[in-house]
Amino acid sequence: MGTPPDSSPSLPRPVTPVGRDGLAAFLAHPERAVIGLDFDGTLADIVDDPEQARAHPGAVAAIAALAPRVASVAVITGRPAGVAVRYGGFAGVPGLEHLVVLGHYGAERWDAVTGTVQAAPEHPGVAAVRAELPGFLDRVGAWRGTWIEEKGRAVAVHTRRADDPQAAFDALHAPLADLATRHGLVLEPGRMVLELRPPGVDKGVALTEYVREVGAEVVVYAGDDLGDLPAFAAVEKLRSDGVPGLLVCSGSDEVAEVAQRADLQVPGPPGVVALLSTLTTAMP
């Protein structure tokens, strides 16, 4: 496939040939495409208090303009689906009928058409860790400023408010990995956060299963953090199987691995919103 037509000068040019092919395939047949979007750091800025995170002011309008012209838009997040819907402002918006939110890495699903959440049973290890974690952090001498986020089907320990966030993150990584293993969970590191969650679920699994469900022939995914790397790997696997794809990094100096794997890098949530808008206007 060739590169996108020059009639859209504002359309960013991917740095890789496979990314350029993925973008060209999307523009040729957007109705066959799934667009996957992370929430925190991609649609919403990273903030010290995750409960204060909200989608970029232009995100809903950009998605509402794009969604009717593609097979589906899927917001894939580690947050509970209902929380992402609320913080994103996605409920009851005209044009979002093709939107789904896959929460807890796909263990929960909210469909805009029905406005309901479907969920799998909770892993018993999450309840055990939830009860044990406060005392555990005291015993291991958790750094001042760390705090626990209750995520329903997962539990996370944040270090962004610590005096030395990176040192606190490094000091807690191994003890929390041991705790997760003991309860049959996995440890997912992120941007100054360590999440304990059930095994066998990640953004790559969620994205792959959804692409297959929809029967999409093109996939675009945008993310910013280590938790998005499985989704990047899923797109790479789909490309090897003949499904064109485009990988977008919502720019961050904190997670170089994502930028290195991406076909295209944009400056955070404002850049993601601008890209979504540009894709809409670039369609034939």
Coordinates of N, CA and C in Angstrom, one line a residue, residues 82-175:
G82 N -17.2 1.6 34.3 CA -18.1 2.6 34.7 C -17.4 3.9 35.1
V83 N -16.2 3.8 35.7 CA -15.4 4.9 36.1 C -14.9 5.6 34.8
A84 N -14.4 4.9 33.9 CA -13.9 5.5 32.6 C -15.0 6.2 31.9
V85 N -16.2 5.6 31.9 CA -17.3 6.2 31.2 C -17.6 7.6 31.9
R86 N -17.6 7.6 33.2 CA -18.0 8.8 33.9 C -16.9 9.8 33.7
Y87 N -15.6 9.5 33.9 CA -14.5 10.4 33.8 C -14.3 10.9 32.3
G88 N -14.7 10.0 31.4 CA -14.6 10.4 30.0 C -15.8 11.2 29.5
G89 N -16.9 11.1 30.2 CA -18.1 11.9 29.7 C -18.7 11.2 28.5
F90 N -18.7 9.9 28.4 CA -19.1 9.2 27.2 C -20.6 8.8 27.2
A91 N -21.3 8.8 28.3 CA -22.7 8.4 28.3 C -23.6 9.3 27.7
G92 N -24.5 8.8 26.9 CA -25.6 9.6 26.3 C -25.2 10.6 25.3
V93 N -24.1 10.4 24.6 CA -23.6 11.4 23.7 C -23.9 10.9 22.2
P94 N -24.7 11.7 21.5 CA -25.0 11.3 20.1 C -23.7 11.1 19.3
G95 N -23.7 10.0 18.5 CA -22.5 9.7 17.7 C -21.6 8.7 18.2
L96 N -21.8 8.4 19.5 CA -21.0 7.4 20.2 C -21.6 6.0 20.2
E97 N -22.5 5.7 19.3 CA -23.1 4.4 19.3 C -22.1 3.3 18.9
H98 N -21.0 3.6 18.3 CA -20.0 2.6 17.9 C -18.9 2.6 19.0
L99 N -19.1 3.1 20.2 CA -18.1 3.2 21.2 C -18.3 2.0 22.2
V100 N -17.3 1.4 22.6 CA -17.3 0.5 23.8 C -16.1 0.9 24.7
V101 N -16.3 0.6 26.0 CA -15.2 0.8 27.0 C -14.9 -0.6 27.6
L102 N -13.7 -1.0 27.4 CA -13.3 -2.3 27.9 C -12.5 -2.0 29.2
G103 N -13.1 -2.1 30.3 CA -12.5 -1.8 31.6 C -11.8 -3.0 32.2
H104 N -11.0 -2.7 33.2 CA -10.2 -3.8 33.8 C -9.6 -4.7 32.8
Y105 N -9.0 -4.1 31.8 CA -8.3 -4.9 30.7 C -9.2 -5.9 30.0
G106 N -10.4 -5.5 29.9 CA -11.4 -6.4 29.2 C -12.3 -7.2 30.1
A107 N -12.0 -7.2 31.4 CA -12.9 -8.0 32.3 C -14.2 -7.4 32.5
E108 N -14.4 -6.1 32.2 CA -15.6 -5.4 32.2 C -15.8 -4.7 30.8
R109 N -17.1 -4.6 30.4 CA -17.4 -4.0 29.1 C -18.6 -3.1 29.2
W110 N -18.5 -1.9 28.8 CA -19.6 -1.0 28.7 C -19.9 -0.7 27.2
D111 N -21.1 -0.8 26.8 CA -21.5 -0.5 25.4 C -22.4 0.7 25.4
A112 N -22.0 1.7 24.5 CA -22.8 2.9 24.4 C -24.2 2.7 24.0
V113 N -24.4 1.7 23.2 CA -25.8 1.4 22.7 C -26.7 1.0 23.8
T114 N -26.3 0.2 24.7 CA -27.1 -0.2 25.8 C -26.9 0.6 27.1
G115 N -25.7 1.2 27.3 CA -25.4 1.9 28.5 C -25.2 1.1 29.7
T116 N -25.0 -0.2 29.5 CA -24.8 -1.2 30.6 C -23.4 -1.7 30.6
V117 N -23.0 -2.2 31.8 CA -21.7 -2.9 32.0 C -21.9 -4.4 32.2
Q118 N -21.1 -5.1 31.5 CA -21.1 -6.6 31.7 C -19.7 -6.9 32.3
A119 N -19.7 -7.8 33.3 CA -18.5 -8.1 34.0 C -18.3 -9.6 34.3
A120 N -17.0 -10.0 34.3 CA -16.7 -11.4 34.7 C -16.6 -11.4 36.2
P121 N -16.6 -12.6 36.9 CA -16.5 -12.7 38.3 C -15.1 -12.2 38.8
E122 N -15.0 -11.7 40.0 CA -13.8 -11.2 40.5 C -12.8 -12.3 40.9
H123 N -11.5 -12.1 40.7 CA -10.5 -13.1 41.1 C -10.4 -13.0 42.6
P124 N -10.4 -14.2 43.3 CA -10.3 -14.1 44.8 C -9.0 -13.5 45.3
G125 N -8.0 -13.5 44.6 CA -6.7 -13.0 45.0 C -6.8 -11.5 45.2
V126 N -7.7 -10.8 44.5 CA -7.8 -9.3 44.6 C -8.3 -9.0 46.0
A127 N -9.4 -9.7 46.4 CA -9.9 -9.4 47.7 C -8.9 -9.7 48.8
A128 N -8.1 -10.7 48.7 CA -7.0 -11.0 49.7 C -6.0 -9.9 49.7
V129 N -5.5 -9.5 48.6 CA -4.5 -8.4 48.5 C -5.1 -7.1 49.1
R130 N -6.4 -6.9 48.8 CA -7.0 -5.6 49.2 C -7.0 -5.6 50.8
A131 N -7.2 -6.7 51.4 CA -7.2 -6.8 52.9 C -5.8 -6.7 53.5
E132 N -4.9 -7.3 52.8 CA -3.5 -7.4 53.3 C -2.6 -6.2 53.0
L133 N -2.9 -5.5 52.0 CA -2.0 -4.5 51.5 C -1.6 -3.3 52.5
P134 N -2.6 -2.7 53.2 CA -2.2 -1.6 54.1 C -1.1 -2.1 55.1
G135 N -1.4 -3.2 55.8 CA -0.4 -3.7 56.7 C 0.9 -4.1 56.1
F136 N 0.8 -4.7 54.9 CA 2.0 -5.1 54.1 C 2.9 -3.9 53.9
L137 N 2.3 -2.8 53.4 CA 3.1 -1.6 53.1 C 3.8 -1.0 54.4
D138 N 3.1 -1.1 55.5 CA 3.7 -0.7 56.7 C 4.9 -1.5 57.1
R139 N 4.8 -2.8 56.9 CA 5.9 -3.8 57.3 C 7.1 -3.6 56.4
V140 N 6.9 -3.3 55.1 CA 8.0 -3.1 54.2 C 8.6 -1.7 54.2
G141 N 8.0 -0.8 55.1 CA 8.5 0.5 55.2 C 8.3 1.4 54.0
A142 N 7.0 1.3 53.5 CA 6.6 2.1 52.3 C 7.0 3.6 52.5
W143 N 7.5 4.2 51.4 CA 7.9 5.5 51.4 C 6.8 6.5 51.7
R144 N 7.0 7.6 52.4 CA 6.0 8.6 52.7 C 5.5 9.1 51.4
G145 N 4.2 9.2 51.3 CA 3.5 9.8 50.1 C 3.0 8.7 49.2
T146 N 3.3 7.4 49.4 CA 2.7 6.4 48.6 C 1.2 6.2 49.1
W147 N 0.4 5.7 48.2 CA -1.0 5.5 48.6 C -1.6 4.4 47.7
I148 N -2.8 3.9 48.2 CA -3.4 2.7 47.6 C -4.7 3.2 46.8
E149 N -4.8 2.8 45.6 CA -6.0 3.1 44.8 C -6.8 1.8 44.7
E150 N -8.1 1.8 45.1 CA -9.0 0.7 45.0 C -9.6 0.7 43.6
K151 N -9.4 -0.3 42.8 CA -9.8 -0.3 41.4 C -10.9 -1.4 41.2
G152 N -11.5 -1.9 42.2 CA -12.5 -2.9 42.1 C -12.0 -4.3 41.8
R153 N -11.5 -4.5 40.6 CA -11.0 -5.8 40.2 C -9.4 -5.8 40.2
A154 N -8.9 -4.8 40.7 CA -7.4 -4.7 40.9 C -7.1 -3.7 42.0
V155 N -5.9 -3.7 42.5 CA -5.5 -2.7 43.5 C -4.1 -2.1 43.0
A156 N -4.0 -0.8 43.2 CA -2.7 -0.2 42.7 C -2.1 0.6 43.9
V157 N -0.8 0.7 43.8 CA 0.0 1.5 44.8 C 0.7 2.6 44.0
H158 N 0.4 3.8 44.3 CA 1.0 5.0 43.6 C 2.1 5.6 44.4
T159 N 3.2 6.0 43.7 CA 4.3 6.6 44.3 C 4.5 8.1 43.8
R160 N 3.7 8.6 43.0 CA 3.9 9.9 42.4 C 3.9 11.0 43.4
R161 N 3.3 10.8 44.6 CA 3.3 11.9 45.6 C 4.4 11.7 46.6
A162 N 5.2 10.7 46.5 CA 6.3 10.5 47.4 C 7.4 11.5 47.2
D163 N 8.3 11.7 48.2 CA 9.3 12.7 48.1 C 10.3 12.4 46.9
D164 N 10.5 11.1 46.7 CA 11.3 10.6 45.6 C 10.5 9.5 44.9
P165 N 9.6 9.9 44.0 CA 8.7 8.9 43.4 C 9.4 7.7 42.7
Q166 N 10.5 7.9 42.0 CA 11.2 6.8 41.4 C 11.8 5.9 42.4
A167 N 12.4 6.4 43.4 CA 13.0 5.6 44.4 C 12.0 4.8 45.2
A168 N 10.8 5.4 45.5 CA 9.7 4.6 46.1 C 9.2 3.5 45.2
F169 N 9.1 3.8 43.9 CA 8.6 2.8 42.9 C 9.6 1.7 42.9
D170 N 10.9 2.0 42.8 CA 11.9 0.9 42.7 C 11.9 0.0 44.0
A171 N 11.8 0.7 45.2 CA 11.9 0.0 46.4 C 10.7 -1.0 46.6
L172 N 9.5 -0.6 46.1 CA 8.3 -1.4 46.3 C 8.1 -2.5 45.2
H173 N 8.8 -2.4 44.1 CA 8.6 -3.3 43.0 C 8.7 -4.7 43.3
A174 N 9.8 -5.1 43.9 CA 10.0 -6.5 44.2 C 9.1 -7.0 45.3
P175 N 8.9 -6.3 46.4 CA 8.0 -6.8 47.5 C 6.6 -7.0 47.0

